[in-house]
Amino acid sequence: LDQALSRILYEYFGLIIFLLSVLMGLLLYFVQRRINQPLKRIVEASRAVAAGNLSVRVNVKPTDLRDIHHVGYALNTMLESINASNLELHEWSNELENKVRVKSEDMARTQNEIYQIERLASLGRLSSSVAHEINNPLAGVLTYAKLVSRILQQPELTDEKKTAILKHLDMIQSETQRCGNIVKGLLNFSRNRNPEFDDLHLNDILHETADLIQHSFQISDVRLFTDFSASWDAVKANGNQIIQACLAVLTNALEAVTSGADNVVTYRSYNPDTSHITIEIKDNGIGISPEDQEHMFEPFFSRKKEMSGIGLGLAVTYGILEQHQAKVAVDSKPGAGTSIKFIFELNTQETDHGE
């Protein structure tokens, strides 16, 4: 009986172990086919999305479990929404870039128009002095032409008279060239050129500017002292814009002083070091208050009682300096005059070549 009972127990436990093994195998097969593989597809899709591939989708099968099916469907829906949002954002980005480009072009055109307006305003301020300056050599030309005409009407022309005629003709030629140079300088300044940067020598530009503004100083009875002694003056710049910037500051300096022998405006260039050149325009006029110095380069800001300008001169000057990557320094006190400096970087290649 004991042997029979032991055999039955062994067979019973063996059967239970066999059934448990079969059940565990079925469970592992179920987990692998119905849970592990669908989750693996979801994980792979998530990794692809993390890598930036928004076009990937989870392969949802009808045989997947209901919860996994819902998770895969929700993930696909989310990816569709993200992809649509990304496309819309890309379209907005392109549209914004186009609008920024159009606005930048409009701003560039507007800035160029402002430059032209200020240039015309500067020409208007120079017109009276230039007319006076041209009138003087023209009067001399007329006088010497009449003298030559009278000498030629005489019956006999001696060597002395011929020498006088030649002298008068030389004077006529000189005065005519003087008028031509004045007009040529104005035409070069007023011409609407493209803002191209060239290799030039800054002292030559400063001499040309001094010639343009000298007539206004003579009429106002204010002395313009020039000293363009910078040893290195090779820069990459637009000469016409440099003239415009200097004219704006020189005009302000002229308006800040009164006529008289004691009043002078200094216009000079020098090298603070071997890498830069400085243009300084200094006057001994009324000066600028600290409050106004904070706004002096803002558009349409002006403290002038008379309507001699529209408040764009210094704003345009500041814009020109920014285009040339130049720095500006202002030193002024009420009643003690004003000093404005433009600091340009030298064209090192030209400087080395000159050395």
Coordinates of C-alpha atoms in Angstrom, one line a residue:
L1 CA 0.0 0.0 0.0
D2 CA 2.8 2.4 0.9
Q3 CA 4.6 1.7 -2.4
A4 CA 1.4 2.2 -4.3
L5 CA 0.8 5.5 -2.5
S6 CA 4.3 6.7 -3.2
R7 CA 4.0 5.9 -6.9
I8 CA 0.7 7.8 -7.2
L9 CA 2.3 10.9 -5.5
Y10 CA 5.3 10.9 -7.9
E11 CA 3.0 10.6 -10.9
Y12 CA 0.7 13.4 -9.5
F13 CA 3.6 15.8 -8.9
G14 CA 5.1 14.9 -12.2
L15 CA 1.8 15.7 -13.9
I16 CA 1.6 19.0 -12.0
I17 CA 5.1 20.0 -13.1
F18 CA 4.4 19.0 -16.7
L19 CA 1.2 21.1 -16.7
L20 CA 3.0 24.0 -15.1
S21 CA 5.8 23.8 -17.7
V22 CA 3.3 23.8 -20.5
L23 CA 1.4 26.8 -18.9
M24 CA 4.7 28.7 -18.5
G25 CA 5.6 28.1 -22.1
L26 CA 2.2 29.2 -23.3
L27 CA 2.5 32.3 -21.1
L28 CA 6.0 33.2 -22.5
Y29 CA 4.8 32.7 -26.0
F30 CA 1.8 35.0 -25.3
V31 CA 3.9 37.7 -23.8
Q32 CA 6.5 37.5 -26.6
R33 CA 3.9 37.7 -29.5
R34 CA 1.2 39.8 -28.0
I35 CA 3.1 42.2 -25.6
N36 CA 6.8 42.3 -26.2
Q37 CA 6.8 42.6 -30.0
P38 CA 4.2 45.4 -30.1
L39 CA 6.0 47.3 -27.4
K40 CA 9.2 46.9 -29.3
R41 CA 7.6 48.5 -32.4
I42 CA 6.4 51.4 -30.2
V43 CA 9.9 51.8 -28.7
E44 CA 11.6 51.8 -32.1
A45 CA 9.1 54.4 -33.4
S46 CA 9.8 56.6 -30.3
R47 CA 13.6 56.4 -30.9
A48 CA 13.1 57.3 -34.6
V49 CA 11.0 60.4 -33.5
A50 CA 13.7 61.4 -31.0
A51 CA 16.2 61.2 -33.8
G52 CA 14.2 63.7 -35.8
N53 CA 12.3 61.4 -38.1
L54 CA 8.7 62.6 -37.8
S55 CA 7.5 60.6 -40.8
V56 CA 7.7 57.2 -38.9
R57 CA 4.5 55.6 -37.8
V58 CA 3.8 52.6 -35.4
N59 CA 2.6 49.5 -37.3
V60 CA -0.6 48.7 -35.4
K61 CA -2.0 45.2 -36.1
P62 CA -5.5 43.9 -35.4
T63 CA -4.1 41.1 -33.4
D64 CA -2.5 43.4 -30.8
L65 CA -4.0 43.8 -27.4
R66 CA -6.6 46.5 -27.0
D67 CA -4.4 48.6 -24.7
I68 CA -1.4 48.4 -26.9
H69 CA -3.6 49.1 -29.9
H70 CA -4.8 52.3 -28.2
V71 CA -1.3 53.3 -27.3
G72 CA 0.0 52.8 -30.9
Y73 CA -3.0 54.7 -32.3
A74 CA -2.5 57.6 -29.9
L75 CA 1.2 57.8 -30.7
N76 CA 0.4 57.8 -34.5
T77 CA -2.2 60.6 -33.9
M78 CA 0.3 62.6 -31.9
L79 CA 2.9 62.2 -34.6
E80 CA 0.4 63.3 -37.3
S81 CA -0.3 66.4 -35.2
I82 CA 3.4 67.2 -34.6
N83 CA 4.2 66.7 -38.3
A84 CA 1.3 69.0 -39.3
S85 CA 2.4 71.6 -36.7
N86 CA 6.0 71.3 -37.9
L87 CA 5.0 71.9 -41.5
E88 CA 2.9 74.9 -40.5
L89 CA 5.8 76.3 -38.4
H90 CA 8.1 75.8 -41.4
E91 CA 5.7 77.7 -43.6
W92 CA 5.5 80.5 -41.0
S93 CA 9.3 80.6 -40.8
N94 CA 9.6 81.0 -44.6
E95 CA 6.9 83.6 -44.6
L96 CA 8.6 85.5 -41.7
E97 CA 12.0 85.3 -43.6
N98 CA 10.3 86.8 -46.7
K99 CA 8.7 89.6 -44.6
V100 CA 12.0 90.3 -42.9
R101 CA 13.8 90.4 -46.2
V102 CA 11.2 92.8 -47.7
K103 CA 11.3 95.0 -44.6
S104 CA 15.1 95.0 -44.7
E105 CA 15.0 96.1 -48.4
D106 CA 12.4 98.8 -47.5
M107 CA 14.6 100.0 -44.6
A108 CA 17.6 100.1 -46.9
R109 CA 15.7 102.2 -49.5
T110 CA 14.3 104.5 -46.7
Q111 CA 17.8 105.0 -45.3
N112 CA 19.2 105.8 -48.7
E113 CA 16.3 108.3 -49.2
I114 CA 17.1 109.9 -45.8
Y115 CA 20.8 110.2 -46.9
Q116 CA 19.6 112.0 -50.1
I117 CA 17.3 114.3 -48.1
E118 CA 20.1 115.3 -45.8
R119 CA 22.5 115.7 -48.7
L120 CA 20.1 118.0 -50.4
A121 CA 19.6 119.9 -47.1
S122 CA 23.4 120.3 -46.9
L123 CA 23.5 121.5 -50.5
G124 CA 20.8 124.1 -49.6
R125 CA 22.9 125.3 -46.6
L126 CA 25.9 125.6 -48.9
S127 CA 24.1 127.3 -51.8
S128 CA 24.4 130.9 -50.7
S129 CA 28.1 130.7 -49.8
V130 CA 28.8 128.9 -53.1
A131 CA 26.9 131.4 -55.1
H132 CA 28.9 134.2 -53.5
E133 CA 32.2 132.3 -54.0
I134 CA 31.4 131.7 -57.7
N135 CA 30.3 135.3 -58.2
N136 CA 33.8 136.6 -57.2
P137 CA 35.8 134.8 -59.9
L138 CA 33.1 135.4 -62.5
A139 CA 33.3 139.2 -61.7
G140 CA 37.1 138.9 -62.2
V141 CA 36.7 137.1 -65.5
L142 CA 34.3 139.8 -66.7
T143 CA 36.7 142.6 -65.7
Y144 CA 39.7 141.1 -67.3
A145 CA 37.8 140.2 -70.4
K146 CA 36.8 143.8 -70.8
L147 CA 40.4 144.9 -70.3
V148 CA 41.5 142.5 -73.0
S149 CA 38.8 143.8 -75.3
R150 CA 39.9 147.4 -74.8
I151 CA 43.5 146.6 -75.4
L152 CA 42.7 144.7 -78.6
Q153 CA 40.7 147.6 -79.9
Q154 CA 43.8 149.9 -79.9
P155 CA 45.5 150.2 -83.3
E156 CA 48.9 149.2 -82.2
L157 CA 49.9 146.3 -79.9
T158 CA 53.2 146.8 -78.3
D159 CA 55.1 144.0 -76.5
E160 CA 54.1 145.5 -73.2
K161 CA 50.4 145.4 -74.2
K162 CA 50.8 141.8 -75.4
T163 CA 52.3 140.8 -72.1
A164 CA 49.4 142.5 -70.3
I165 CA 46.9 140.6 -72.5
L166 CA 48.6 137.3 -71.8
K167 CA 48.6 138.1 -68.0
H168 CA 44.9 138.9 -68.2
L169 CA 44.1 135.8 -70.1
D170 CA 46.0 133.7 -67.5
M171 CA 43.9 135.3 -64.8
I172 CA 40.7 134.6 -66.8
Q173 CA 41.8 130.9 -67.1
S174 CA 42.7 130.6 -63.4
E175 CA 39.4 132.1 -62.2
T176 CA 37.4 130.0 -64.7
Q177 CA 39.1 126.8 -63.4
R178 CA 38.3 128.0 -59.9
C179 CA 34.6 128.2 -60.7
G180 CA 34.8 124.8 -62.4
N181 CA 36.4 123.2 -59.3
I182 CA 33.7 124.6 -57.0
V183 CA 30.9 123.3 -59.3
K184 CA 32.7 120.0 -59.7
G185 CA 32.9 119.5 -55.9
L186 CA 29.2 120.2 -55.5
L187 CA 28.3 117.9 -58.3
N188 CA 30.4 115.1 -56.9
F189 CA 28.7 115.5 -53.5
S190 CA 25.2 115.7 -54.8
R191 CA 25.5 112.8 -57.2
N192 CA 23.5 109.8 -56.1
R193 CA 26.1 107.1 -56.0
N194 CA 25.8 103.5 -54.8
P195 CA 27.3 103.1 -51.3
E196 CA 30.3 101.1 -52.5
F197 CA 33.4 101.0 -50.3
D198 CA 36.7 101.7 -52.0
D199 CA 40.3 101.9 -50.9
L200 CA 41.0 105.6 -50.4
H201 CA 43.1 108.0 -48.5
L202 CA 41.1 109.8 -45.9
N203 CA 43.2 113.0 -45.9
D204 CA 42.2 113.6 -49.6
I205 CA 38.5 113.3 -48.6
L206 CA 39.0 115.8 -45.8
H207 CA 40.7 118.3 -48.1
E208 CA 37.7 118.0 -50.5
T209 CA 35.3 118.6 -47.6
A210 CA 37.2 121.6 -46.4
D211 CA 37.1 123.1 -49.9
L212 CA 33.3 122.7 -50.0
I213 CA 32.6 124.2 -46.5
Q214 CA 35.3 126.9 -46.6
H215 CA 33.0 129.4 -48.4
S216 CA 30.4 129.2 -45.6
F217 CA 33.1 129.9 -43.0
Q218 CA 34.3 132.9 -44.9
I219 CA 30.8 134.4 -45.2
S220 CA 30.2 133.8 -41.5
D221 CA 33.5 135.3 -40.5
V222 CA 34.6 132.2 -38.7
R223 CA 38.1 130.8 -39.1
L224 CA 38.4 127.1 -40.2
F225 CA 41.7 125.7 -39.1
T226 CA 42.7 122.5 -40.9
D227 CA 45.5 120.1 -40.0
F228 CA 45.4 116.8 -41.8
S229 CA 48.6 115.4 -40.5
A230 CA 47.7 111.7 -40.1
S231 CA 50.7 109.7 -41.3
W232 CA 48.5 106.7 -42.1
D233 CA 45.2 107.5 -43.7
A234 CA 44.4 104.4 -45.9
V235 CA 40.8 103.2 -45.2
K236 CA 38.1 101.2 -46.8
A237 CA 35.2 103.6 -47.1
N238 CA 32.7 105.4 -49.2
G239 CA 34.1 108.9 -49.9
N240 CA 30.8 110.6 -50.6
Q241 CA 29.3 109.4 -47.3
I242 CA 32.4 110.5 -45.3
I243 CA 32.0 114.0 -46.9
Q244 CA 28.4 114.0 -45.9
A245 CA 29.1 113.0 -42.3
C246 CA 31.8 115.6 -41.9
L247 CA 29.7 118.4 -43.5
A248 CA 26.9 117.7 -41.1
V249 CA 29.2 118.1 -38.1
L250 CA 31.1 121.1 -39.6
T251 CA 27.8 122.9 -40.2
N252 CA 26.7 122.3 -36.6
A253 CA 30.1 123.6 -35.4
L254 CA 29.7 126.7 -37.6
E255 CA 26.3 127.4 -36.2
A256 CA 27.5 126.9 -32.6
V257 CA 30.0 129.8 -32.8
T258 CA 29.6 133.5 -33.5
S259 CA 31.5 135.6 -36.0
G260 CA 34.8 137.0 -34.9
A261 CA 38.5 136.5 -35.0
D262 CA 38.5 134.7 -31.7
N263 CA 36.1 132.0 -32.9
V264 CA 37.6 129.0 -34.7
V265 CA 36.6 125.5 -35.8
T266 CA 39.4 123.0 -35.9
Y267 CA 39.2 120.3 -38.5
R268 CA 42.0 117.8 -38.3
S269 CA 43.1 114.2 -38.6
Y270 CA 45.7 112.2 -36.6
N271 CA 46.7 108.7 -35.7
P272 CA 46.0 107.7 -32.1
D273 CA 47.9 104.5 -32.8
T274 CA 49.1 102.5 -35.7
S275 CA 45.7 100.8 -36.3
H276 CA 43.3 103.8 -36.4
I277 CA 42.8 107.3 -37.8
T278 CA 40.8 109.9 -36.0
I279 CA 38.9 112.8 -37.5
E280 CA 38.3 115.6 -35.0
I281 CA 36.0 118.6 -35.4
K282 CA 36.3 120.9 -32.5
D283 CA 34.7 124.4 -31.9
N284 CA 34.8 126.9 -29.1
G285 CA 31.1 127.6 -29.3
I286 CA 28.2 127.3 -26.9
G287 CA 28.7 123.6 -26.1
I288 CA 26.1 120.9 -25.6
S289 CA 24.3 120.0 -22.3
P290 CA 24.6 116.5 -20.9
E291 CA 20.9 116.0 -21.4
D292 CA 21.1 116.9 -25.1
Q293 CA 24.2 114.7 -25.6
E294 CA 22.1 111.6 -24.9
H295 CA 19.8 112.4 -27.8
M296 CA 22.0 114.3 -30.3
F297 CA 22.2 111.4 -32.7
E298 CA 18.5 110.6 -32.6
P299 CA 16.4 111.5 -35.8
F300 CA 14.6 114.8 -35.8
F301 CA 16.1 115.9 -32.5
S302 CA 17.2 119.6 -32.7
R303 CA 17.7 122.4 -30.2
K304 CA 18.0 125.1 -32.9
K305 CA 15.6 128.0 -32.5
E306 CA 15.7 128.8 -36.2
M307 CA 14.5 126.1 -38.7
S308 CA 17.9 125.7 -40.3
G309 CA 17.6 121.9 -40.5
I310 CA 15.2 119.0 -39.9
G311 CA 17.2 117.2 -37.3
L312 CA 18.6 114.5 -39.5
G313 CA 22.2 115.5 -39.9
L314 CA 23.7 113.8 -36.9
A315 CA 21.4 110.8 -37.2
V316 CA 22.5 110.3 -40.7
T317 CA 26.1 110.8 -39.6
Y318 CA 25.7 108.1 -37.0
G319 CA 24.3 105.7 -39.5
I320 CA 27.2 106.3 -41.9
L321 CA 29.7 105.6 -39.1
E322 CA 27.9 102.4 -38.2
Q323 CA 28.1 101.3 -41.8
H324 CA 31.9 102.0 -41.7
Q325 CA 32.2 100.2 -38.3
A326 CA 33.6 103.5 -37.0
K327 CA 33.3 104.8 -33.5
V328 CA 32.2 108.3 -32.4
A329 CA 33.3 110.2 -29.3
V330 CA 31.7 113.4 -28.0
D331 CA 33.3 115.8 -25.5
S332 CA 31.3 118.9 -24.7
K333 CA 30.4 121.2 -21.9
P334 CA 28.0 124.2 -22.0
G335 CA 30.0 127.3 -22.7
A336 CA 33.3 125.4 -23.3
G337 CA 32.8 124.2 -26.9
T338 CA 32.4 120.8 -28.4
S339 CA 34.7 118.1 -29.8
I340 CA 33.4 115.3 -32.0
K341 CA 35.7 112.5 -33.1
F342 CA 35.3 109.8 -35.8
I343 CA 37.6 106.9 -35.2
F344 CA 38.2 104.6 -38.3
E345 CA 40.2 101.4 -38.6
L346 CA 43.0 101.7 -41.0
N347 CA 43.3 99.5 -44.1
T348 CA 46.2 97.4 -42.8
Q349 CA 47.1 96.1 -46.3
E350 CA 47.4 99.5 -47.7
T351 CA 49.3 100.8 -44.7
D352 CA 51.8 97.9 -44.9
H353 CA 52.2 98.6 -48.6
G354 CA 52.8 102.2 -47.9
E355 CA 55.4 101.4 -45.3

